[in-house]
Short mmCIF file of C-alpha atoms in Angstrom, two decimals:
data_model
loop_
_atom_site.label_atom_id
_atom_site.label_comp_id
_atom_site.label_asym_id
_atom_site.label_seq_id
_atom_site.Cartn_x
_atom_site.Cartn_y
_atom_site.Cartn_z
CA UNK A 1 36.16 -49.95 186.75
CA UNK A 2 36.16 -49.15 190.44
CA UNK A 3 33.05 -51.27 190.97
CA UNK A 4 34.78 -54.22 189.29
CA UNK A 5 37.83 -53.84 191.49
CA UNK A 6 35.64 -53.76 194.57
CA UNK A 7 33.29 -56.56 193.50
CA UNK A 8 35.09 -59.14 195.60
CA UNK A 9 34.87 -57.09 198.80
CA UNK A 10 32.82 -58.58 201.61
CA UNK A 11 32.38 -55.68 204.02
CA UNK A 12 29.75 -57.49 206.05
CA UNK A 13 32.24 -60.10 207.23
CA UNK A 14 35.33 -59.70 209.39
CA UNK A 15 38.73 -60.35 207.83
CA UNK A 16 40.16 -63.83 208.30
CA UNK A 17 43.70 -64.60 209.40
CA UNK A 18 44.98 -64.13 205.86
CA UNK A 19 43.15 -60.80 205.69
CA UNK A 20 44.87 -59.67 208.86
CA UNK A 21 48.25 -60.61 207.41
CA UNK A 22 47.38 -58.71 204.23
CA UNK A 23 47.33 -55.47 206.21
CA UNK A 24 51.12 -55.49 206.17
CA UNK A 25 51.11 -55.84 202.40
CA UNK A 26 48.47 -53.14 201.94
CA UNK A 27 50.28 -50.42 203.90
CA UNK A 28 51.72 -47.69 201.70
CA UNK A 29 53.32 -44.32 202.34
CA UNK A 30 50.73 -42.34 200.30
CA UNK A 31 47.87 -43.97 202.22
CA UNK A 32 49.49 -43.20 205.57
CA UNK A 33 50.11 -39.61 204.55
CA UNK A 34 46.56 -39.28 203.22
CA UNK A 35 45.46 -40.00 206.78
CA UNK A 36 47.81 -37.27 208.00
CA UNK A 37 46.41 -34.72 205.52
CA UNK A 38 42.92 -35.72 206.63
CA UNK A 39 43.76 -34.95 210.26
CA UNK A 40 45.49 -31.67 209.39
CA UNK A 41 42.40 -30.52 207.49
CA UNK A 42 40.10 -31.65 210.32
CA UNK A 43 41.96 -29.88 213.10
CA UNK A 44 43.17 -26.76 211.33
CA UNK A 45 39.74 -25.45 210.33
CA UNK A 46 36.63 -27.09 211.82
CA UNK A 47 38.21 -27.14 215.27
CA UNK A 48 37.82 -23.36 215.39
CA UNK A 49 34.04 -23.82 215.14
CA UNK A 50 34.13 -26.31 218.02
CA UNK A 51 36.08 -23.87 220.18
CA UNK A 52 33.63 -21.10 219.29
CA UNK A 53 30.71 -23.33 220.33
CA UNK A 54 32.43 -24.17 223.61
CA UNK A 55 32.95 -20.48 224.27
CA UNK A 56 29.28 -19.77 223.48
CA UNK A 57 28.30 -22.37 226.07
CA UNK A 58 30.67 -20.74 228.59
CA UNK A 59 32.58 -23.98 229.09
CA UNK A 60 35.74 -23.81 231.14
CA UNK A 61 39.08 -25.11 229.90
CA UNK A 62 38.61 -28.56 231.42
CA UNK A 63 35.22 -29.17 229.79
CA UNK A 64 36.45 -27.76 226.47
CA UNK A 65 39.44 -30.11 226.54
CA UNK A 66 37.10 -32.98 227.39
CA UNK A 67 34.91 -32.09 224.39
CA UNK A 68 37.92 -32.21 222.05
CA UNK A 69 39.08 -35.47 223.65
CA UNK A 70 35.65 -37.04 223.13
CA UNK A 71 35.22 -36.10 219.47
CA UNK A 72 38.81 -37.02 218.63
CA UNK A 73 38.74 -40.38 220.41
CA UNK A 74 35.29 -41.17 219.03
CA UNK A 75 36.42 -40.34 215.51
CA UNK A 76 39.63 -42.29 215.97
CA UNK A 77 37.97 -45.47 217.21
CA UNK A 78 35.35 -45.47 214.48
CA UNK A 79 37.86 -44.65 211.70
CA UNK A 80 40.28 -47.33 212.83
CA UNK A 81 37.86 -50.16 213.56
CA UNK A 82 35.33 -49.56 210.79
CA UNK A 83 38.05 -49.14 208.14
CA UNK A 84 39.74 -52.36 209.26
CA UNK A 85 36.50 -54.34 209.55
CA UNK A 86 35.01 -53.28 206.20
CA UNK A 87 38.27 -52.82 204.24
CA UNK A 88 36.83 -49.45 203.21
CA UNK A 89 38.36 -46.01 203.92
CA UNK A 90 35.74 -44.98 206.48
CA UNK A 91 36.43 -41.48 207.78
CA UNK A 92 34.42 -40.05 210.65
CA UNK A 93 34.50 -36.65 212.31
CA UNK A 94 32.48 -34.28 214.41
CA UNK A 95 29.78 -32.32 212.64
CA UNK A 96 30.99 -28.85 211.66
CA UNK A 97 27.40 -27.74 210.83
CA UNK A 98 26.36 -29.19 214.18
CA UNK A 99 29.08 -27.21 215.96
CA UNK A 100 27.97 -24.09 214.09
CA UNK A 101 24.42 -24.75 215.32
CA UNK A 102 25.72 -24.97 218.88
CA UNK A 103 27.48 -21.60 218.54
CA UNK A 104 24.08 -19.93 218.44
CA UNK A 105 22.12 -22.21 220.78
CA UNK A 106 24.34 -23.94 223.34
CA UNK A 107 24.37 -20.99 225.73
CA UNK A 108 20.58 -21.09 226.07
CA UNK A 109 20.60 -24.37 228.04
CA UNK A 110 22.35 -25.66 231.16
CA UNK A 111 25.33 -27.80 230.21
CA UNK A 112 23.84 -30.97 231.74
CA UNK A 113 20.75 -30.56 229.56
CA UNK A 114 22.96 -30.05 226.51
CA UNK A 115 24.73 -33.32 227.34
CA UNK A 116 21.33 -35.00 227.58
CA UNK A 117 20.45 -33.64 224.15
CA UNK A 118 23.75 -34.97 222.76
CA UNK A 119 22.92 -38.40 224.19
CA UNK A 120 19.42 -38.49 222.71
CA UNK A 121 20.70 -37.31 219.32
CA UNK A 122 23.27 -40.11 219.23
CA UNK A 123 20.69 -42.76 220.11
CA UNK A 124 18.17 -41.54 217.51
CA UNK A 125 20.83 -41.30 214.79
CA UNK A 126 21.99 -44.82 215.58
CA UNK A 127 18.44 -46.14 215.37
CA UNK A 128 17.96 -44.55 211.94
CA UNK A 129 21.09 -46.40 210.84
CA UNK A 130 20.39 -49.79 212.40
CA UNK A 131 16.87 -50.01 210.99
CA UNK A 132 18.19 -49.34 207.47
CA UNK A 133 15.60 -46.65 206.80
CA UNK A 134 18.15 -43.94 206.10
CA UNK A 135 20.22 -46.20 203.87
CA UNK A 136 17.23 -47.10 201.70
CA UNK A 137 16.55 -43.43 201.09
CA UNK A 138 20.18 -42.75 200.13
CA UNK A 139 20.46 -45.74 197.77
CA UNK A 140 17.46 -44.50 195.79
CA UNK A 141 19.39 -41.40 194.64
CA UNK A 142 20.85 -41.64 191.08
CA UNK A 143 24.64 -41.95 190.89
CA UNK A 144 25.02 -38.78 188.78
CA UNK A 145 23.36 -36.69 191.48
CA UNK A 146 25.57 -38.22 194.17
CA UNK A 147 28.70 -37.42 192.15
CA UNK A 148 27.46 -33.88 191.49
CA UNK A 149 26.93 -33.39 195.22
CA UNK A 150 30.48 -34.57 195.88
CA UNK A 151 31.84 -32.21 193.22
CA UNK A 152 29.94 -29.33 194.81
CA UNK A 153 31.37 -30.19 198.22
CA UNK A 154 34.92 -30.26 196.84
CA UNK A 155 34.57 -27.19 194.60
CA UNK A 156 35.54 -24.65 197.26
CA UNK A 157 38.66 -26.65 198.09
CA UNK A 158 39.76 -26.54 194.45
CA UNK A 159 39.21 -22.81 194.19
CA UNK A 160 40.81 -22.39 197.61
CA UNK A 161 44.20 -23.13 196.05
CA UNK A 162 43.96 -19.95 194.02
CA UNK A 163 42.16 -17.70 196.49
CA UNK A 164 45.02 -18.43 198.91
CA UNK A 165 47.43 -16.81 196.44
CA UNK A 166 46.52 -13.39 197.77
CA UNK A 167 47.85 -14.14 201.25
CA UNK A 168 50.98 -16.14 200.41
CA UNK A 169 51.73 -16.32 196.66
CA UNK A 170 55.20 -17.84 196.99
CA UNK A 171 53.99 -20.55 199.37
CA UNK A 172 50.95 -21.45 197.26
CA UNK A 173 52.61 -21.35 193.84
CA UNK A 174 55.67 -23.23 195.09
CA UNK A 175 53.57 -25.96 196.71
CA UNK A 176 51.38 -26.26 193.62
CA UNK A 177 54.44 -26.45 191.36
CA UNK A 178 55.93 -29.17 193.57
CA UNK A 179 52.65 -31.10 193.33
CA UNK A 180 52.54 -30.87 189.53
CA UNK A 181 56.19 -31.87 189.19
CA UNK A 182 55.73 -34.89 191.40
CA UNK A 183 52.47 -35.70 189.59
CA UNK A 184 54.46 -36.12 186.39
CA UNK A 185 57.47 -37.93 187.83
CA UNK A 186 56.01 -39.94 190.75
CA UNK A 187 52.18 -39.61 190.79
CA UNK A 188 51.67 -41.74 193.90
CA UNK A 189 53.77 -39.36 195.98
CA UNK A 190 52.48 -36.07 194.57
CA UNK A 191 50.48 -35.08 197.66
CA UNK A 192 53.21 -36.04 200.18
CA UNK A 193 55.73 -34.04 198.14
CA UNK A 194 53.37 -31.06 198.17
CA UNK A 195 52.96 -31.37 201.95
CA UNK A 196 56.72 -31.42 202.57
CA UNK A 197 57.42 -28.64 200.08
CA UNK A 198 54.62 -26.54 201.54
CA UNK A 199 55.97 -26.96 205.05
CA UNK A 200 59.45 -25.87 203.99
CA UNK A 201 58.15 -22.89 202.01
CA UNK A 202 55.89 -21.86 204.88
CA UNK A 203 58.83 -21.92 207.28
CA UNK A 204 60.95 -19.64 205.08
CA UNK A 205 58.18 -17.26 203.92
CA UNK A 206 55.17 -16.71 206.16
CA UNK A 207 56.59 -18.68 209.08
CA UNK A 208 55.18 -21.55 211.11
CA UNK A 209 53.74 -20.01 214.29
CA UNK A 210 53.34 -23.31 216.12
CA UNK A 211 52.44 -22.30 219.65
CA UNK A 212 52.87 -25.20 222.04
CA UNK A 213 50.17 -23.98 224.39
CA UNK A 214 47.96 -26.23 226.46
CA UNK A 215 48.82 -28.77 229.09
CA UNK A 216 51.56 -31.28 228.37
CA UNK A 217 50.55 -34.88 228.97
CA UNK A 218 47.47 -37.04 228.51
CA UNK A 219 44.09 -35.34 228.25
CA UNK A 220 41.71 -35.68 231.20
CA UNK A 221 38.09 -36.27 230.17
CA UNK A 222 35.39 -34.80 232.41
CA UNK A 223 32.26 -36.88 233.01
CA UNK A 224 28.99 -34.93 233.19
CA UNK A 225 25.71 -36.56 234.21
CA UNK A 226 23.08 -35.82 231.55
CA UNK A 227 19.79 -34.08 232.31
CA UNK A 228 16.72 -33.97 230.11
CA UNK A 229 14.11 -31.32 229.40
CA UNK A 230 11.63 -30.74 226.61
CA UNK A 231 13.16 -27.41 225.60
CA UNK A 232 16.64 -28.94 225.18
CA UNK A 233 15.28 -31.98 223.34
CA UNK A 234 13.34 -29.84 220.88
CA UNK A 235 15.85 -27.00 220.65
CA UNK A 236 19.07 -29.07 220.59
CA UNK A 237 18.53 -32.81 220.12
CA UNK A 238 16.11 -32.53 217.20
CA UNK A 239 18.13 -30.07 215.06
CA UNK A 240 21.40 -31.89 215.87
CA UNK A 241 19.89 -35.17 214.67
CA UNK A 242 18.61 -33.59 211.45
CA UNK A 243 21.97 -31.95 210.80
CA UNK A 244 23.85 -35.20 211.54
CA UNK A 245 21.74 -37.21 209.10
CA UNK A 246 21.24 -34.60 206.38
CA UNK A 247 24.47 -32.57 206.40
CA UNK A 248 26.98 -35.22 207.48
CA UNK A 249 25.91 -38.82 207.03
CA UNK A 250 24.11 -38.35 203.69
CA UNK A 251 27.10 -36.66 201.99
CA UNK A 252 29.49 -39.07 203.74
CA UNK A 253 27.77 -42.15 202.36
CA UNK A 254 27.49 -40.38 199.02
CA UNK A 255 31.26 -39.84 198.88
CA UNK A 256 31.95 -43.54 199.45
CA UNK A 257 29.38 -44.46 196.81
CA UNK A 258 30.91 -41.97 194.38
CA UNK A 259 34.25 -43.80 194.64
CA UNK A 260 32.60 -47.15 193.94
CA UNK A 261 32.36 -48.50 197.48
CA UNK A 262 29.22 -50.12 198.83
CA UNK A 263 29.04 -48.82 202.39
CA UNK A 264 26.99 -50.78 204.90
CA UNK A 265 24.85 -47.87 206.10
CA UNK A 266 23.37 -49.89 208.98
CA UNK A 267 26.82 -50.65 210.35
CA UNK A 268 28.39 -47.24 209.76
CA UNK A 269 25.58 -44.99 210.97
CA UNK A 270 24.59 -47.42 213.72
CA UNK A 271 28.18 -47.57 215.00
CA UNK A 272 28.79 -43.82 214.88
CA UNK A 273 25.43 -43.17 216.56
CA UNK A 274 26.30 -45.62 219.32
CA UNK A 275 29.75 -44.12 219.88
CA UNK A 276 28.19 -40.65 219.92
CA UNK A 277 25.80 -41.72 222.67
CA UNK A 278 28.59 -43.32 224.72
CA UNK A 279 30.80 -40.23 224.54
CA UNK A 280 28.02 -37.66 225.04
CA UNK A 281 28.59 -37.51 228.84
CA UNK A 282 32.15 -36.37 228.11
CA UNK A 283 30.92 -33.50 225.93
CA UNK A 284 30.77 -34.99 222.44
CA UNK A 285 27.84 -33.59 220.39
CA UNK A 286 28.24 -36.42 217.92
CA UNK A 287 30.54 -38.38 215.61
CA UNK A 288 29.40 -38.76 212.00
CA UNK A 289 30.49 -40.08 208.63
CA UNK A 290 32.75 -37.43 207.09
CA UNK A 291 32.52 -36.20 203.51
CA UNK A 292 35.34 -33.80 202.63
CA UNK A 293 38.11 -35.56 204.55
CA UNK A 294 36.70 -38.90 203.37
CA UNK A 295 37.37 -37.83 199.79
CA UNK A 296 41.05 -37.34 200.68
CA UNK A 297 41.38 -40.93 201.87
CA UNK A 298 38.98 -42.61 199.43
CA UNK A 299 40.40 -40.99 196.29
CA UNK A 300 43.15 -42.22 193.97
CA UNK A 301 45.78 -40.00 195.59
CA UNK A 302 45.56 -42.32 198.60
CA UNK A 303 46.35 -45.41 196.51
CA UNK A 304 45.69 -46.45 192.90
CA UNK A 305 44.07 -49.68 194.11
CA UNK A 306 40.72 -48.94 195.83
CA UNK A 307 41.06 -52.13 197.89
CA UNK A 308 44.13 -50.75 199.64
CA UNK A 309 42.79 -47.30 200.52
CA UNK A 310 41.32 -48.51 203.81
CA UNK A 311 44.82 -48.09 205.23
CA UNK A 312 44.32 -44.32 204.94
CA UNK A 313 41.22 -44.62 207.12
CA UNK A 314 43.16 -46.61 209.70
CA UNK A 315 45.99 -44.06 209.57
CA UNK A 316 43.53 -41.26 210.24
CA UNK A 317 42.06 -43.27 213.12
CA UNK A 318 45.42 -43.73 214.82
CA UNK A 319 46.25 -40.04 214.43
CA UNK A 320 42.84 -39.04 215.79
CA UNK A 321 43.51 -41.14 218.88
CA UNK A 322 46.95 -39.59 219.25
CA UNK A 323 45.57 -36.06 219.03
CA UNK A 324 42.77 -36.92 221.42
CA UNK A 325 45.12 -38.46 223.97
CA UNK A 326 47.59 -35.57 223.89
CA UNK A 327 45.28 -32.85 222.74
CA UNK A 328 46.88 -29.85 224.40
CA UNK A 329 50.13 -29.80 222.42
CA UNK A 330 49.00 -31.42 219.18
CA UNK A 331 45.85 -29.37 218.76
CA UNK A 332 47.97 -26.26 219.19
CA UNK A 333 50.27 -27.53 216.44
CA UNK A 334 47.40 -28.08 214.02
CA UNK A 335 45.70 -24.78 214.72
CA UNK A 336 49.02 -22.96 214.27
CA UNK A 337 49.52 -24.03 210.63
CA UNK A 338 49.16 -21.14 208.16
CA UNK A 339 45.74 -21.20 206.54
CA UNK A 340 47.32 -20.85 203.09
CA UNK A 341 49.32 -24.04 203.63
CA UNK A 342 46.21 -25.93 204.72
CA UNK A 343 44.26 -24.58 201.73
CA UNK A 344 46.77 -25.58 199.08
CA UNK A 345 47.52 -29.02 200.54
CA UNK A 346 43.85 -29.84 200.96
CA UNK A 347 43.17 -28.54 197.46
CA UNK A 348 45.79 -30.63 195.68
CA UNK A 349 44.82 -33.69 197.72
CA UNK A 350 41.25 -33.37 196.43
CA UNK A 351 41.94 -32.47 192.79
CA UNK A 352 41.68 -36.05 191.52
CA UNK A 353 38.47 -36.59 193.48
CA UNK A 354 36.97 -33.39 192.06
CA UNK A 355 37.95 -34.38 188.53
CA UNK A 356 36.45 -37.85 188.85
CA UNK A 357 33.21 -36.69 190.42
CA UNK A 358 32.67 -33.98 187.78
CA UNK A 359 33.23 -36.48 184.97
CA UNK A 360 30.87 -39.03 186.53
CA UNK A 361 28.20 -36.41 187.25
CA UNK A 362 27.75 -35.51 183.57
CA UNK A 363 28.53 -38.93 182.09
CA UNK A 364 24.88 -39.67 181.28
CA UNK A 365 23.20 -37.07 179.12
CA UNK A 366 19.74 -37.81 180.52
CA UNK A 367 20.75 -36.91 184.06
CA UNK A 368 22.85 -33.80 183.36
CA UNK A 369 20.17 -31.26 184.24
CA UNK A 370 19.67 -32.75 187.70
CA UNK A 371 23.43 -33.11 188.17
CA UNK A 372 24.08 -29.46 187.30
CA UNK A 373 21.34 -28.30 189.70
CA UNK A 374 22.85 -30.48 192.43
CA UNK A 375 26.36 -29.19 191.78
CA UNK A 376 25.38 -25.52 191.75
CA UNK A 377 23.22 -25.73 194.87
CA UNK A 378 25.90 -27.64 196.78
CA UNK A 379 28.77 -25.42 195.64
CA UNK A 380 26.80 -22.29 196.56
CA UNK A 381 27.26 -22.94 200.27
CA UNK A 382 23.63 -22.08 200.96
CA UNK A 383 22.13 -22.92 204.34
CA UNK A 384 18.45 -23.15 205.27
CA UNK A 385 17.03 -24.02 208.69
CA UNK A 386 20.52 -24.81 209.95
CA UNK A 387 21.08 -27.52 207.31
CA UNK A 388 23.99 -27.17 204.91
CA UNK A 389 24.10 -26.99 201.13
CA UNK A 390 25.03 -30.65 200.56
CA UNK A 391 21.60 -31.80 201.72
CA UNK A 392 19.75 -29.12 199.76
CA UNK A 393 21.77 -29.87 196.65
CA UNK A 394 20.85 -33.52 196.98
CA UNK A 395 17.19 -32.69 197.55
CA UNK A 396 16.94 -30.21 194.67
CA UNK A 397 18.76 -32.58 192.35
CA UNK A 398 16.38 -35.42 193.12
CA UNK A 399 13.41 -33.08 192.68
CA UNK A 400 14.75 -31.97 189.29
CA UNK A 401 15.28 -35.57 188.24
CA UNK A 402 11.73 -36.54 189.22
CA UNK A 403 10.18 -33.52 187.51
CA UNK A 404 12.02 -34.15 184.26
CA UNK A 405 12.03 -37.93 184.09
CA UNK A 406 9.24 -39.31 186.27
CA UNK A 407 6.83 -41.41 184.27
CA UNK A 408 3.40 -39.89 183.76
CA UNK A 409 0.54 -42.44 183.66
CA UNK A 410 -0.95 -42.66 180.18
CA UNK A 411 -4.45 -41.23 179.79
CA UNK A 412 -7.09 -43.91 179.13
CA UNK A 413 -8.26 -44.21 175.52
CA UNK A 414 -11.87 -43.10 174.99
CA UNK A 415 -14.19 -46.07 174.71
CA UNK A 416 -11.63 -48.56 175.93
CA UNK A 417 -12.76 -51.04 178.57
CA UNK A 418 -11.45 -50.38 182.10
CA UNK A 419 -8.47 -52.36 183.37
CA UNK A 420 -9.30 -55.34 185.48
#
């Protein structure tokens, strides 16, 4: 059904004048708020990993603020422009696994050499996208395995609703009840209602410790001239590139495919790689296609019509730019939200996506074994060689599929003449 609705999309071509006018008709409150939820999730959790990496590299406040400015502005520009150009909810973000990698390795190199490694990683990632090599590998993966990977990614967010009960039961149960009530009475506004109800309940129960720390006013990016060395290229650039392609871009493209979109991998990965390279001198370790937050904007909670969900991507882009431009105050706001509120809002926003991906993963009986392996490996949260579980789930699922269903050449019949 989704594929039929999207069959008339032409993502390779820019919108005409009528297409630009249609943006006004396509805007909806749920799509705009889906972009807001996407940004709240992005800045309330993964940002902590970025700050930890900056601390590991002994960056001062100015360079840390520049790093946040670079990843936010890079994500904002790519979200906004790519979503508008392709009419697809393209969500980009910094790599959380990449930031986790930097926590343990950034301090081993001078900052200028780290910037050089960021630059090289962006260029190499962009080249993988432009040549189409990475996209051909991704398109060869069966749809059931892709959906199982998505379900595994989203699984922890679904369970997070209930694990958060321990810390704030009134907040979580009240927000969840508000979501279910709105789901029955006004399904399109279920997630916005949950967000508002959760905010009110948080204020009257656990409190909203929103510390307006940081400098007031526009952020000031700091330009650093890159330097290059073999140790930094091997120790930073190479693993960052692998993590960007395997742990970020592969699941990100898979999420869009799982919702029936046909992402132009050359355009998306090429553009994000290019933006990553341009912003590397300001501290950005890379901007990539997002997976988890993409599911918030690409799912049915954003809009029932898949052709109108690109507005959620544009909304996220505008908010990214706003946060990047005035990072001091707004980042403090996001990081001050109670973790239980973030968990329940993110969970309910992704419930429909989790439901759809689970159903699609096991739809074909022949591919269920591979899908279950993919789901379990991805949901486990395992990590090997600095690469996250989404990649390993995808790899193990494909291996299972090939072992169980690959065609074995028939043995020649005795006495039969050889093929010519």
